[in-house]
Amino acid sequence: MAVLIVSAIFALVMIGLSIRANARFRQERKLPMQWRLSR
């Protein structure tokens, strides 16, 4: 049961980070390949 809760929280955090990163990249207009390499 705890594993399901941890995995759900992890998934929500990853979704939130990706949404925030997409919004930031829309403003900065950086290259997607450069972002993938630097990650």
mmCIF file of C-alpha atoms in Angstrom:
data_model
loop_
_atom_site.group_PDB
_atom_site.id
_atom_site.type_symbol
_atom_site.label_atom_id
_atom_site.label_comp_id
_atom_site.label_asym_id
_atom_site.label_seq_id
_atom_site.Cartn_x
_atom_site.Cartn_y
_atom_site.Cartn_z
ATOM 1 C CA MET A 1 0.000 0.000 0.000
ATOM 2 C CA ALA A 2 2.824 2.397 0.843
ATOM 3 C CA VAL A 3 4.460 1.639 -2.506
ATOM 4 C CA LEU A 4 1.332 2.784 -4.341
ATOM 5 C CA ILE A 5 1.246 6.042 -2.385
ATOM 6 C CA VAL A 6 4.944 6.729 -2.992
ATOM 7 C CA SER A 7 4.649 5.956 -6.707
ATOM 8 C CA ALA A 8 1.564 8.191 -7.014
ATOM 9 C CA ILE A 9 3.354 11.090 -5.294
ATOM 10 C CA PHE A 10 6.407 10.533 -7.493
ATOM 11 C CA ALA A 11 4.255 10.579 -10.638
ATOM 12 C CA LEU A 12 2.527 13.800 -9.555
ATOM 13 C CA VAL A 13 5.883 15.453 -8.825
ATOM 14 C CA MET A 14 7.256 14.450 -12.239
ATOM 15 C CA ILE A 15 4.129 15.780 -13.979
ATOM 16 C CA GLY A 16 4.373 19.054 -12.077
ATOM 17 C CA LEU A 17 8.065 19.428 -12.902
ATOM 18 C CA SER A 18 7.464 18.741 -16.602
ATOM 19 C CA ILE A 19 4.620 21.284 -16.754
ATOM 20 C CA ARG A 20 6.736 23.917 -15.008
ATOM 21 C CA ALA A 21 9.718 23.143 -17.258
ATOM 22 C CA ASN A 22 7.548 23.424 -20.386
ATOM 23 C CA ALA A 23 6.254 26.819 -19.265
ATOM 24 C CA ARG A 24 9.789 28.014 -18.536
ATOM 25 C CA PHE A 25 11.108 26.805 -21.903
ATOM 26 C CA ARG A 26 8.233 28.492 -23.690
ATOM 27 C CA GLN A 27 9.498 31.766 -22.219
ATOM 28 C CA GLU A 28 13.231 31.201 -22.744
ATOM 29 C CA ARG A 29 12.965 29.510 -26.173
ATOM 30 C CA LYS A 30 15.902 27.179 -25.561
ATOM 31 C CA LEU A 31 16.727 24.253 -27.798
ATOM 32 C CA PRO A 32 15.011 20.998 -26.751
ATOM 33 C CA MET A 33 18.122 18.947 -27.533
ATOM 34 C CA GLN A 34 20.266 21.191 -25.336
ATOM 35 C CA TRP A 35 17.745 20.767 -22.504
ATOM 36 C CA ARG A 36 17.792 16.964 -22.842
ATOM 37 C CA LEU A 37 21.586 16.846 -22.786
ATOM 38 C CA SER A 38 21.951 19.181 -19.816
ATOM 39 C CA ARG A 39 19.345 17.290 -17.762
#
